[in-house]
Amino acid sequence: KQWYQRRVAITAGIVSLVKPHTELPAATYTVDLYDEAGIAAYKNQGKEGADKPTPVHSFSLVHPGVSKEGLPIQTEFIVMVASLLVWWGANSVKAKISE
């Protein structure tokens, strides 16, 4: 597995990521915490070309990735096939009894 270094900024207590959780790669993300002045500077860095502010605190968050969700076949399909097999078996038994 490849581990990538990513940086995430927390502004006003909210972590904002670009992709849905299931599409995030397994990686080690660096989370930067800023005070109010740092948040304002962080928001303005792209507009004015200013330097990136220094975070108050940083920590690493290891995201192991998301395992594959569910079965390759939908459960509704499995239930429908099982119901049809039960109906077919019951109908066959009823037909033999009726003879």
C-alpha angles and dihedrals in degrees: 000000000000119000117206129200112233132175124220125185122212112211119185092345095304124117110210121198127179101221133051114266093253091058097049111112122234103268148132109259122199111219116204121202119206134188120229094276090048091050091052091048091046091053092048097045093087094045100049100025090242124161119271111266121243112255120235090226137355131198137174122245116198112212109191093194130248121287119229110283122234133327125320087243122056115251091231089063092050091050091048093051091047091049091050091050091050091048092048092049093048092046091050092051090048091050091051092049091049093055 
